[in-house]
Amino acid sequence: TAVDISEVALARAAAMGPGTIAWRHLDLIAQAPEPGAYDLVSAHYFGFPRAHEQVLDRVLAAVAPGGTLLVVGHAGMEDRFPEFSSPGEIAARLNATWQILVDEIRPRVHAANGHADDVVIRARKL
């Protein structure tokens, strides 16, 4: 299951052809995904808004026991966009029910739009 708030993004993804992914419209500010329902929850270049902390709470709750959380973002974005939680703050929210496997900055092979490094957080829900 893949979720996005953008109907346009969902339509484009679905138009790429039939597959095993169920595309679902979801506004994480207003709605929560099913708690504990997903073996992998991946958020790539997604801003977790500070004004709506329930978004991060909902994403963390969606990970099934034994499942993986994978968050990837541009390094240094917290300076340009302070309205979003930094990757370090996300990692700090992972309490004793999580095992952090990766929390690091990785250089990109090909820089894009001035972004040369990415932050990667991978954690397993115990």
PDB file of N, CA and C in Angstrom, residues 45 72-75 105-118:
ATOM      1  N   TYR A  45      11.951  11.950   1.685  1.00  0.00           N
ATOM      2  CA  TYR A  45      11.861  13.382   1.409  1.00  0.00           C
ATOM      3  C   TYR A  45      10.483  13.921   1.783  1.00  0.00           C
ATOM      4  N   VAL A  72      14.262   8.839   4.826  1.00  0.00           N
ATOM      5  CA  VAL A  72      15.370   9.420   4.078  1.00  0.00           C
ATOM      6  C   VAL A  72      15.010  10.868   3.772  1.00  0.00           C
ATOM      7  N   GLY A  73      15.949  11.748   4.010  1.00  0.00           N
ATOM      8  CA  GLY A  73      15.721  13.163   3.732  1.00  0.00           C
ATOM      9  C   GLY A  73      17.016  13.862   3.356  1.00  0.00           C
ATOM     10  N   HIS A  74      16.875  15.081   2.860  1.00  0.00           N
ATOM     11  CA  HIS A  74      18.048  15.879   2.514  1.00  0.00           C
ATOM     12  C   HIS A  74      18.736  16.356   3.789  1.00  0.00           C
ATOM     13  N   ALA A  75      20.023  16.173   3.880  1.00  0.00           N
ATOM     14  CA  ALA A  75      20.787  16.656   5.032  1.00  0.00           C
ATOM     15  C   ALA A  75      20.775  18.180   5.048  1.00  0.00           C
ATOM     16  N   ILE A 105      24.382  10.242   7.994  1.00  0.00           N
ATOM     17  CA  ILE A 105      24.369  11.040   6.770  1.00  0.00           C
ATOM     18  C   ILE A 105      25.185  10.294   5.741  1.00  0.00           C
ATOM     19  N   ARG A 106      24.590  10.130   4.562  1.00  0.00           N
ATOM     20  CA  ARG A 106      25.273   9.409   3.487  1.00  0.00           C
ATOM     21  C   ARG A 106      25.443  10.326   2.278  1.00  0.00           C
ATOM     22  N   PRO A 107      26.636  10.319   1.688  1.00  0.00           N
ATOM     23  CA  PRO A 107      26.830  11.132   0.482  1.00  0.00           C
ATOM     24  C   PRO A 107      26.085  10.514  -0.692  1.00  0.00           C
ATOM     25  N   ARG A 108      25.543  11.375  -1.531  1.00  0.00           N
ATOM     26  CA  ARG A 108      24.881  10.902  -2.742  1.00  0.00           C
ATOM     27  C   ARG A 108      25.924  10.625  -3.819  1.00  0.00           C
ATOM     28  N   VAL A 109      25.632   9.668  -4.674  1.00  0.00           N
ATOM     29  CA  VAL A 109      26.503   9.401  -5.807  1.00  0.00           C
ATOM     30  C   VAL A 109      26.392  10.556  -6.800  1.00  0.00           C
ATOM     31  N   HIS A 110      25.166  11.041  -6.988  1.00  0.00           N
ATOM     32  CA  HIS A 110      24.916  12.163  -7.886  1.00  0.00           C
ATOM     33  C   HIS A 110      24.132  13.224  -7.119  1.00  0.00           C
ATOM     34  N   ALA A 111      24.746  14.375  -6.907  1.00  0.00           N
ATOM     35  CA  ALA A 111      24.045  15.465  -6.220  1.00  0.00           C
ATOM     36  C   ALA A 111      22.889  15.939  -7.095  1.00  0.00           C
ATOM     37  N   ALA A 112      21.787  16.320  -6.437  1.00  0.00           N
ATOM     38  CA  ALA A 112      20.607  16.791  -7.164  1.00  0.00           C
ATOM     39  C   ALA A 112      20.096  18.066  -6.518  1.00  0.00           C
ATOM     40  N   ASN A 113      19.901  19.076  -7.330  1.00  0.00           N
ATOM     41  CA  ASN A 113      19.361  20.350  -6.849  1.00  0.00           C
ATOM     42  C   ASN A 113      20.136  20.894  -5.655  1.00  0.00           C
ATOM     43  N   GLY A 114      21.442  20.737  -5.674  1.00  0.00           N
ATOM     44  CA  GLY A 114      22.267  21.259  -4.599  1.00  0.00           C
ATOM     45  C   GLY A 114      22.346  20.372  -3.374  1.00  0.00           C
ATOM     46  N   HIS A 115      21.695  19.218  -3.391  1.00  0.00           N
ATOM     47  CA  HIS A 115      21.714  18.302  -2.247  1.00  0.00           C
ATOM     48  C   HIS A 115      22.754  17.216  -2.501  1.00  0.00           C
ATOM     49  N   ALA A 116      23.798  17.240  -1.686  1.00  0.00           N
ATOM     50  CA  ALA A 116      24.882  16.275  -1.879  1.00  0.00           C
ATOM     51  C   ALA A 116      24.836  15.136  -0.877  1.00  0.00           C
ATOM     52  N   ASP A 117      24.096  15.335   0.219  1.00  0.00           N
ATOM     53  CA  ASP A 117      24.046  14.321   1.269  1.00  0.00           C
ATOM     54  C   ASP A 117      22.606  14.072   1.699  1.00  0.00           C
ATOM     55  N   ASP A 118      22.351  12.846   2.107  1.00  0.00           N
ATOM     56  CA  ASP A 118      21.043  12.475   2.624  1.00  0.00           C
ATOM     57  C   ASP A 118      21.189  11.932   4.044  1.00  0.00           C
TER      58      ASP A 118
END
